[in-house]
Coordinates of C-alpha atoms in Angstrom, one line a residue:
X354 CA -9.9 7.0 -16.1
X355 CA -11.5 10.1 -18.4
X356 CA -14.2 9.7 -20.9
X357 CA -11.7 9.6 -23.6
X358 CA -9.7 6.8 -22.4
X359 CA -12.8 4.5 -21.5
X360 CA -14.4 5.4 -25.3
X361 CA -10.7 4.2 -26.8
X362 CA -10.3 1.1 -24.6
X363 CA -13.8 0.5 -25.7
X364 CA -12.7 0.3 -29.2
X365 CA -10.3 -2.2 -28.9
X366 CA -7.1 0.2 -28.6
X367 CA -5.2 0.4 -25.7
X368 CA -3.8 4.0 -25.3
X369 CA -0.9 4.6 -23.0
X370 CA 0.4 7.9 -21.0
X371 CA 3.4 9.4 -22.8
X372 CA 5.6 10.6 -20.3
X373 CA 8.8 12.9 -20.4
X374 CA 12.3 11.4 -20.5
X375 CA 12.7 11.8 -16.8
X376 CA 9.3 9.9 -16.8
X377 CA 6.6 12.7 -15.8
X378 CA 3.4 12.9 -17.4
X379 CA 3.3 15.2 -20.2
X380 CA -1.0 14.7 -20.2
X381 CA -0.7 13.0 -24.0
X382 CA -1.7 9.3 -24.4
X383 CA -1.1 7.5 -27.6
X384 CA -2.2 4.3 -28.9
X385 CA -0.1 1.5 -27.9
X386 CA 1.6 0.4 -31.4
X387 CA 2.6 4.5 -31.7
X388 CA 4.5 4.4 -28.4
X389 CA 6.4 1.5 -29.4
X390 CA 7.1 2.7 -33.1
X391 CA 7.9 6.4 -32.6
X392 CA 10.2 5.3 -29.1
X393 CA 7.6 7.2 -26.6
X394 CA 8.5 6.7 -22.9
X395 CA 5.7 5.2 -21.0
X396 CA 4.9 2.6 -17.6
X397 CA 4.2 -0.8 -17.2
X398 CA 4.1 -3.0 -14.3
X399 CA 6.3 -6.6 -13.5
X400 CA 4.9 -8.5 -10.4
X401 CA 7.4 -11.0 -9.4
X402 CA 6.0 -13.8 -7.2
X403 CA 8.8 -15.2 -5.0
X404 CA 8.2 -18.5 -2.8
X405 CA 9.9 -18.1 0.9
X406 CA 10.2 -22.3 1.4
X407 CA 11.9 -23.2 -1.9
X408 CA 13.3 -19.4 -2.9
X409 CA 12.1 -19.8 -6.2
X410 CA 11.3 -17.1 -8.8
X411 CA 8.0 -18.2 -11.1
X412 CA 8.7 -17.0 -14.2
X413 CA 6.1 -17.3 -17.6
X414 CA 7.1 -18.2 -21.1
X415 CA 5.6 -15.7 -23.4
X416 CA 3.1 -16.7 -25.9
X417 CA 4.4 -17.2 -29.6
X418 CA 2.3 -14.2 -30.7
X419 CA 4.1 -11.5 -28.7
X420 CA 5.1 -8.8 -30.5
X421 CA 8.0 -8.9 -28.7
X422 CA 10.5 -11.4 -27.2
X423 CA 8.0 -14.4 -28.6
X424 CA 8.4 -17.6 -26.7
X425 CA 10.8 -16.7 -24.2
X426 CA 11.2 -17.1 -20.4
X427 CA 10.3 -13.6 -18.6
X428 CA 8.9 -12.0 -15.7
X429 CA 5.7 -13.7 -13.6
X430 CA 4.0 -11.5 -14.7
X431 CA 3.3 -7.8 -16.5
X432 CA 2.2 -5.3 -18.5
X433 CA 1.3 -1.6 -19.3
X434 CA -0.7 0.8 -17.7
X435 CA -3.2 2.0 -19.5
X436 CA -3.9 5.5 -20.1
X437 CA -5.7 6.9 -16.4
X438 CA -4.9 4.1 -14.8
X439 CA -2.8 3.8 -11.8
X440 CA -0.2 1.3 -11.1
X441 CA -1.2 -0.9 -7.8
X442 CA -4.0 -1.6 -10.2
X443 CA -2.5 -2.3 -13.2
X444 CA -0.7 -5.2 -11.2
X445 CA -3.2 -6.5 -9.9
X446 CA -5.2 -6.8 -12.8
X447 CA -2.4 -8.5 -14.8
X448 CA -1.7 -11.0 -12.5
X449 CA -5.5 -11.6 -12.6
X450 CA -5.4 -11.6 -16.6
X451 CA -2.4 -13.5 -17.4
X452 CA -2.2 -15.7 -14.2
X453 CA -5.8 -16.1 -12.7
X454 CA -4.2 -15.2 -9.5
X455 CA -6.8 -12.6 -7.3
X456 CA -4.9 -11.0 -4.5
X457 CA -5.7 -7.6 -2.4
X458 CA -3.3 -4.5 -2.5
X459 CA -1.6 -6.0 0.8
X460 CA -0.1 -8.7 -1.5
X461 CA 2.1 -6.1 -3.3
X462 CA 5.5 -5.0 -2.8
X463 CA 6.6 -2.1 -4.6
X464 CA 10.2 -2.8 -4.5
X465 CA 11.7 -0.4 -7.2
X466 CA 11.2 1.2 -10.4
X467 CA 13.2 0.2 -13.5
X468 CA 14.1 2.2 -16.7
X469 CA 13.9 -0.1 -19.9
X470 CA 15.2 1.4 -23.2
X471 CA 15.8 -1.1 -26.1
X472 CA 15.4 -1.3 -29.8
X473 CA 14.4 -5.0 -31.1
X474 CA 12.5 -6.4 -34.1
X475 CA 15.2 -4.9 -36.8
X476 CA 14.0 -1.5 -34.8
X477 CA 10.4 -1.7 -35.6
X478 CA 9.7 -2.2 -31.8
X479 CA 11.1 0.6 -29.4
X480 CA 10.6 0.2 -25.8
X481 CA 11.6 3.1 -23.5
X482 CA 9.7 2.2 -20.7
X483 CA 9.4 2.8 -16.4
X484 CA 8.8 0.0 -15.1
X485 CA 7.3 -0.6 -11.4
X486 CA 8.5 -3.8 -10.3
X487 CA 6.3 -5.2 -7.4
X488 CA 7.3 -8.5 -5.5
X489 CA 4.2 -10.5 -4.3
X490 CA 6.0 -12.9 -1.3
X491 CA 4.4 -16.6 -1.1
X492 CA 5.3 -18.8 2.1
X493 CA 5.2 -22.1 -0.5
X494 CA 4.9 -21.8 -4.3
X495 CA 1.5 -22.5 -5.9
X496 CA 0.6 -25.6 -7.5
X497 CA 0.9 -24.9 -11.6
X498 CA -2.9 -26.3 -11.6
X499 CA -3.8 -23.8 -9.4
X500 CA -2.8 -21.4 -12.6
X501 CA -5.3 -20.5 -15.9
X502 CA -3.2 -19.2 -18.1
X503 CA -4.4 -16.2 -20.7
X504 CA -3.3 -18.0 -23.8
X505 CA -2.8 -15.2 -25.9
X506 CA 0.3 -14.1 -23.3
X507 CA 1.4 -17.2 -21.5
X508 CA 2.0 -20.8 -22.6
X509 CA 3.7 -22.3 -19.7
X510 CA 5.0 -20.9 -16.1
X511 CA 7.6 -22.5 -13.9
X512 CA 9.4 -22.0 -11.0
X513 CA 13.2 -21.5 -11.2
X514 CA 15.7 -20.3 -8.0
X515 CA 16.3 -16.8 -7.7
X516 CA 19.8 -17.9 -8.3
X517 CA 19.7 -19.6 -10.8
X518 CA 18.0 -17.2 -12.8
X519 CA 20.5 -14.5 -12.1
X520 CA 23.1 -16.9 -13.6
X521 CA 20.8 -17.4 -16.3
X522 CA 20.5 -13.8 -17.1
X523 CA 24.2 -12.9 -16.4
X524 CA 25.1 -15.2 -18.8
X525 CA 22.6 -13.6 -21.4
X526 CA 20.9 -17.1 -22.1
X527 CA 19.0 -16.9 -25.5
X528 CA 15.6 -18.5 -23.4
X529 CA 14.8 -15.6 -21.5
X530 CA 14.3 -12.1 -22.0
X531 CA 17.3 -10.1 -21.6
X532 CA 17.7 -7.8 -18.2
X533 CA 20.9 -6.6 -16.8
X534 CA 21.6 -8.2 -13.3
X535 CA 24.7 -6.1 -13.1
X536 CA 22.4 -3.1 -13.2
X537 CA 19.0 -1.5 -11.8
X538 CA 17.6 -4.7 -12.3
X539 CA 19.7 -6.4 -9.9
X540 CA 17.9 -5.2 -7.4
X541 CA 15.9 -7.8 -7.3
X542 CA 18.2 -10.5 -6.5
X543 CA 20.0 -8.3 -3.5
X544 CA 16.6 -7.8 -2.0
X545 CA 16.1 -11.3 -1.9
X546 CA 19.7 -12.2 -1.0
X547 CA 19.2 -9.4 1.9
X548 CA 16.3 -10.5 3.3
X549 CA 16.6 -14.2 3.3
X550 CA 20.3 -14.7 4.4
X551 CA 20.3 -12.1 7.4
X552 CA 22.5 -12.6 10.6
X553 CA 20.2 -12.9 13.2
X554 CA 22.8 -12.0 15.9
X555 CA 23.9 -8.8 13.9
X556 CA 20.2 -7.9 13.3
X557 CA 19.4 -8.3 16.8
X558 CA 21.9 -6.0 17.9
X559 CA 21.1 -3.5 15.6
X560 CA 17.6 -3.3 16.7
X561 CA 18.8 -3.3 20.4
X562 CA 20.7 -0.7 19.6
X563 CA 17.8 1.6 18.1
X564 CA 15.3 0.9 21.1
X565 CA 18.1 1.9 23.5
X566 CA 17.9 5.6 22.0
X567 CA 14.8 5.6 23.8
X568 CA 14.8 6.4 27.6
X569 CA 11.6 4.4 29.3
X570 CA 9.2 6.8 31.1
X571 CA 6.3 6.1 33.2
X572 CA 3.4 8.7 33.2
X573 CA 1.0 9.1 36.3
X574 CA -2.2 11.5 36.8
X575 CA -3.1 13.0 40.2
X576 CA -6.8 12.0 40.8
X577 CA -6.7 13.3 44.2
X578 CA -9.6 16.0 43.2
X579 CA -11.7 13.7 40.8
X580 CA -15.0 12.7 41.9
X581 CA -16.0 9.1 41.6
X582 CA -18.3 10.3 38.3
X583 CA -15.5 11.8 36.6
X584 CA -12.9 9.3 37.6
X585 CA -15.7 7.0 35.9
X586 CA -16.1 9.5 32.8
X587 CA -12.2 9.9 32.4
X588 CA -11.6 6.1 32.1
X589 CA -14.6 5.7 29.3
X590 CA -12.2 9.3 27.7
X591 CA -9.2 6.3 27.8
X592 CA -10.9 3.5 26.6
X593 CA -12.4 6.2 23.3
X594 CA -9.2 6.9 23.1
X595 CA -7.7 3.6 22.0
X596 CA -10.2 3.3 19.0
X597 CA -8.3 6.7 17.9
X598 CA -5.1 4.9 18.1
X599 CA -6.3 2.2 15.6
X600 CA -6.9 5.0 13.7
X601 CA -3.5 6.6 14.4
X602 CA -2.2 2.9 12.7
X603 CA -4.3 2.7 9.8
X604 CA -3.6 6.6 8.7
X605 CA -0.4 5.4 8.5
X606 CA -0.7 3.1 6.4
X607 CA -3.2 0.9 5.4
X608 CA -2.3 -2.7 6.7
X609 CA -0.7 -1.2 9.8
X610 CA -2.9 -2.8 12.2
X611 CA -2.8 -6.1 10.5
X612 CA 1.3 -6.2 11.0
X613 CA 0.6 -4.8 14.5
X614 CA -1.3 -7.6 15.3
X615 CA 0.8 -9.8 13.9
X616 CA 4.3 -8.8 15.3
X617 CA 2.8 -8.5 18.8
X618 CA 1.0 -12.2 18.7
X619 CA 4.1 -13.6 17.6
X620 CA 6.6 -11.7 20.2
X621 CA 7.0 -14.1 22.2
X622 CA 8.5 -16.5 19.6
X623 CA 12.3 -15.7 19.8
X624 CA 14.6 -12.9 21.1
X625 CA 14.4 -11.1 18.0
X626 CA 10.7 -11.1 16.8
X627 CA 10.6 -9.3 20.5
X628 CA 12.9 -6.7 19.3
X629 CA 10.9 -6.4 16.2
X630 CA 8.2 -5.7 18.3
X631 CA 9.4 -3.6 20.9
X632 CA 10.7 -0.9 18.1
X633 CA 8.0 -1.3 15.7
X634 CA 5.2 -0.7 19.0
X635 CA 7.4 2.4 19.8
X636 CA 7.0 3.6 16.0
X637 CA 4.0 2.4 15.2
X638 CA 5.2 1.3 11.9
X639 CA 7.7 -0.4 10.6
X640 CA 9.9 2.7 9.7
X641 CA 12.3 4.1 12.1
X642 CA 11.3 7.7 12.9
X643 CA 15.1 8.3 14.5
X644 CA 16.4 7.2 11.4
X645 CA 14.4 9.8 8.7
X646 CA 11.9 6.9 7.9
X647 CA 13.9 4.2 7.5
X648 CA 12.7 0.6 7.2
X649 CA 13.8 -1.3 10.0
X650 CA 11.2 -4.6 9.0
X651 CA 10.8 -6.2 5.9
X652 CA 8.1 -8.0 4.3
X653 CA 9.7 -11.2 5.3
X654 CA 9.1 -10.1 8.7
X655 CA 5.4 -9.8 8.0
X656 CA 2.3 -11.2 8.8
X657 CA 1.1 -14.5 7.1
X658 CA -2.2 -14.4 4.7
X659 CA -4.2 -17.3 3.5
X660 CA -6.9 -16.8 0.4
X661 CA -8.4 -20.3 -0.1
X662 CA -10.4 -18.6 -3.7
X663 CA -6.9 -16.9 -4.9
X664 CA -6.8 -19.4 -7.2
X665 CA -8.9 -22.3 -9.0
X666 CA -9.2 -25.0 -6.6
X667 CA -6.3 -28.2 -6.4
X668 CA -7.0 -31.1 -4.6
X669 CA -5.0 -31.0 -0.9
X670 CA -4.1 -28.0 -1.2
X671 CA -5.2 -25.4 1.5
X672 CA -5.3 -22.5 -0.5
X673 CA -2.6 -19.2 -1.4
X674 CA -0.5 -17.8 1.6
X675 CA 1.2 -14.9 1.4
X676 CA 2.9 -12.7 3.4
X677 CA 1.3 -9.0 3.9
X678 CA 3.7 -6.4 2.1
X679 CA 4.6 -3.1 2.8
X680 CA 6.7 -0.2 0.7
X681 CA 10.4 0.1 1.8
X682 CA 9.9 4.0 1.5
X683 CA 7.5 5.0 3.8
X684 CA 4.4 6.7 1.8
X685 CA 4.8 10.4 1.9
X686 CA 1.0 11.0 1.9
X687 CA 0.9 8.1 4.6
X688 CA -2.8 6.6 4.2
X689 CA -4.5 10.1 3.8
X690 CA -3.9 9.3 -0.4
X691 CA -3.2 6.6 -3.0
X692 CA 0.3 5.8 -2.5
X693 CA 1.1 5.8 -7.0
X694 CA -0.9 9.6 -7.1
X695 CA 1.5 12.3 -8.7
X696 CA 1.3 16.0 -8.2
X697 CA -0.2 16.2 -11.7
X698 CA -3.2 13.8 -11.3
X699 CA -3.9 15.7 -7.8
X700 CA -3.5 18.9 -9.7
X701 CA -5.9 18.4 -12.5
X702 CA -8.6 16.4 -10.5
X703 CA -8.6 19.4 -8.2
X704 CA -9.4 21.8 -10.7
X705 CA -12.0 20.2 -12.1
X706 CA -14.4 19.9 -8.8
X707 CA -16.5 22.6 -7.8
X708 CA -15.8 24.9 -4.4
X709 CA -17.3 22.7 -2.0
X710 CA -15.6 19.3 -2.9
X711 CA -12.4 21.3 -3.4
X712 CA -12.8 22.5 0.4
X713 CA -12.9 18.7 1.2
X714 CA -10.5 17.5 -1.0
X715 CA -8.0 19.4 0.7
X716 CA -9.9 19.7 4.5
X717 CA -8.5 17.4 7.2
X718 CA -11.3 14.9 8.1
X719 CA -11.3 12.9 4.3
X720 CA -9.4 10.8 3.0
X721 CA -8.8 10.5 -0.7
X722 CA -9.1 6.9 -2.8
X723 CA -9.4 5.1 -6.1
X724 CA -12.2 4.1 -8.2
X725 CA -10.1 1.5 -9.9
X726 CA -9.0 0.4 -6.9
X727 CA -12.1 0.1 -5.1
X728 CA -13.4 -1.3 -8.6
X729 CA -10.7 -4.1 -8.9
X730 CA -11.0 -4.4 -4.8
X731 CA -14.3 -4.9 -4.9
X732 CA -14.7 -2.6 -2.0
X733 CA -17.4 -0.3 -1.8
X734 CA -17.6 3.6 -2.5
X735 CA -18.3 6.7 -0.8
X736 CA -22.3 7.6 -1.1
X737 CA -20.4 11.3 -1.7
X738 CA -18.3 10.2 -4.4
X739 CA -17.6 12.5 -7.4
X740 CA -19.6 11.6 -10.3
X741 CA -17.0 12.6 -12.7
X742 CA -14.2 10.3 -15.2
X743 CA -11.4 11.1 -12.8
X744 CA -10.2 8.1 -10.9
X745 CA -9.9 10.0 -7.5
X746 CA -12.7 10.4 -5.3
X747 CA -13.3 11.5 -1.8
X748 CA -13.8 9.4 1.5
X749 CA -15.2 11.3 4.4
X750 CA -13.5 10.2 8.2
X751 CA -16.7 9.2 9.6
X752 CA -17.3 6.7 6.4
X753 CA -13.6 5.5 6.5
X754 CA -13.1 4.8 10.0
X755 CA -16.8 4.1 10.7
X756 CA -16.7 0.9 12.6
X757 CA -14.1 2.3 15.3
X758 CA -15.8 6.0 15.0
X759 CA -19.2 4.6 16.1
X760 CA -17.8 2.8 19.2
X761 CA -15.7 5.5 20.2
X762 CA -18.7 7.9 19.9
X763 CA -20.6 5.7 22.4
X764 CA -17.7 5.7 24.6
X765 CA -17.8 9.6 24.9
X766 CA -21.5 9.8 25.1
X767 CA -21.2 7.6 27.9
X768 CA -18.4 9.8 29.6
X769 CA -20.6 12.8 28.7
X770 CA -24.2 11.6 30.7
X771 CA -22.0 10.9 34.0
X772 CA -19.4 13.8 34.4
X773 CA -19.8 16.2 36.8
X774 CA -18.4 18.9 34.5
X775 CA -21.1 21.3 32.5
X776 CA -18.6 22.2 29.8
X777 CA -16.9 18.8 29.9
X778 CA -20.1 16.9 29.0
X779 CA -21.1 19.7 26.3
X780 CA -17.3 18.9 24.5
X781 CA -17.5 14.8 24.8
X782 CA -21.4 14.8 23.3
X783 CA -20.2 17.6 20.8
X784 CA -17.0 14.9 19.8
X785 CA -19.2 12.3 20.0
X786 CA -21.6 13.8 17.1
X787 CA -18.7 14.9 15.5
X788 CA -17.0 11.8 14.8
X789 CA -20.9 10.7 12.8
X790 CA -21.0 13.7 11.1
X791 CA -17.5 14.8 10.1
X792 CA -18.5 18.6 11.4
X793 CA -16.0 19.0 14.1
X794 CA -16.7 22.8 13.9
X795 CA -18.9 23.0 17.1
X796 CA -16.2 20.2 18.9
X797 CA -13.6 22.5 18.5
X798 CA -15.9 25.5 20.2
X799 CA -16.6 23.4 22.7
X800 CA -12.5 22.3 23.6
X801 CA -12.2 25.9 23.7
X802 CA -15.0 26.7 26.2
X803 CA -13.3 23.7 28.6
X804 CA -13.7 24.9 32.1
X805 CA -11.9 21.5 33.7
X806 CA -8.1 20.3 33.8
X807 CA -9.7 17.0 32.4
X808 CA -8.9 18.4 28.7
X809 CA -10.0 16.0 26.3
X810 CA -8.5 16.1 22.2
X811 CA -9.6 13.6 20.5
X812 CA -9.3 13.6 16.7
X813 CA -9.2 10.7 14.3
X814 CA -6.1 12.2 12.3
X815 CA -2.6 12.4 11.9
X816 CA -1.6 14.7 9.1
X817 CA 2.1 14.5 10.9
X818 CA 2.6 11.0 9.1
X819 CA 2.4 13.1 5.3
X820 CA 5.8 14.0 4.2
X821 CA 5.7 17.4 2.7

């Protein structure tokens, strides 16, 4: 968020980024009232809470004081994306403010973007709004007593079956904010329908066909000429590589490790669960490499997480359980960049950086994160973070993957201490040092000078996950 935007928020005026009709940022921000009076295109978030066990959606009754659709039933939670803010952070914040629910980012699944164009209030309120629609999937309904409603925004909440809600919208019930279920907004109901009314046998058959495209191959290594010391060193190198594998998972998608662990643990529950794990293990993600990264799993297949403190406590209720969400479309920047970062935002940020920081920001061994996301998720920021008012900042690999790199470095140092090859020893020690310094130059030189068949290439990076 820029310094100017911060000042405007302090004045109590909400500013919105003005978009083109195609949804691209213009670089201009205006007060919210002016945006709706003049019909400027802008962005907002819709957050839907869905309960699996009852197949119900949570709807809220808009406060009578609202300037749009007062007293009508609407989305679980919604709000504008303020100038300089990101979509995900806005979704998290709206749920906190309006309903008193605090959830991490892995609960929010962006399912589609919906353009709403309408005029209400006798032409005084023009709503040209791009809405990022999120789905939060609960296992069971949250007790109504657990909500803390923001009285200025919400007067009540209730649950309604998604089929009934779709019917009410289709019949243009005057008690509900209108959405055209026969156009873009119908995707909400189509997604739920597809996920929870699946044919298990057909799905198993399709997964098996996808798996059958891969031929199992056994790999072996000739170790007859390797000394006992080098065999021990090699075993340590292989063990170190398992930590790099876990980094690989994290670099594809921020919750990939949790998802992987869940699928592996539940692979024995049914034939379908076994197939899910098998194909996931091949792809190392829920997106199929041979099908242009089309998702073969959904959030309905995902891990269940419990957060007792997500709402105010209710006697006899263990707390909020939700499905770990993942995007249907594989993030083009993998987990190296914020999923909702666009080219303009990145370019403006890069242009604001000094030359040394520009090199870091576009280098191989750093990830880019958001200040706002770190703040709302209560995540410690990098000590190397820029002090500018831009939302983006740099985190070096040694910090982002510190716990894994520390373990890998220990193993490489141990392997380096026992190997009989001087050049391999030099490589292993320099690579281990690089893991904790983020400077890989010396280790790259050591690799080029390696004088052994036991080549070791270990990097905590996977830029192949980025779609250019």
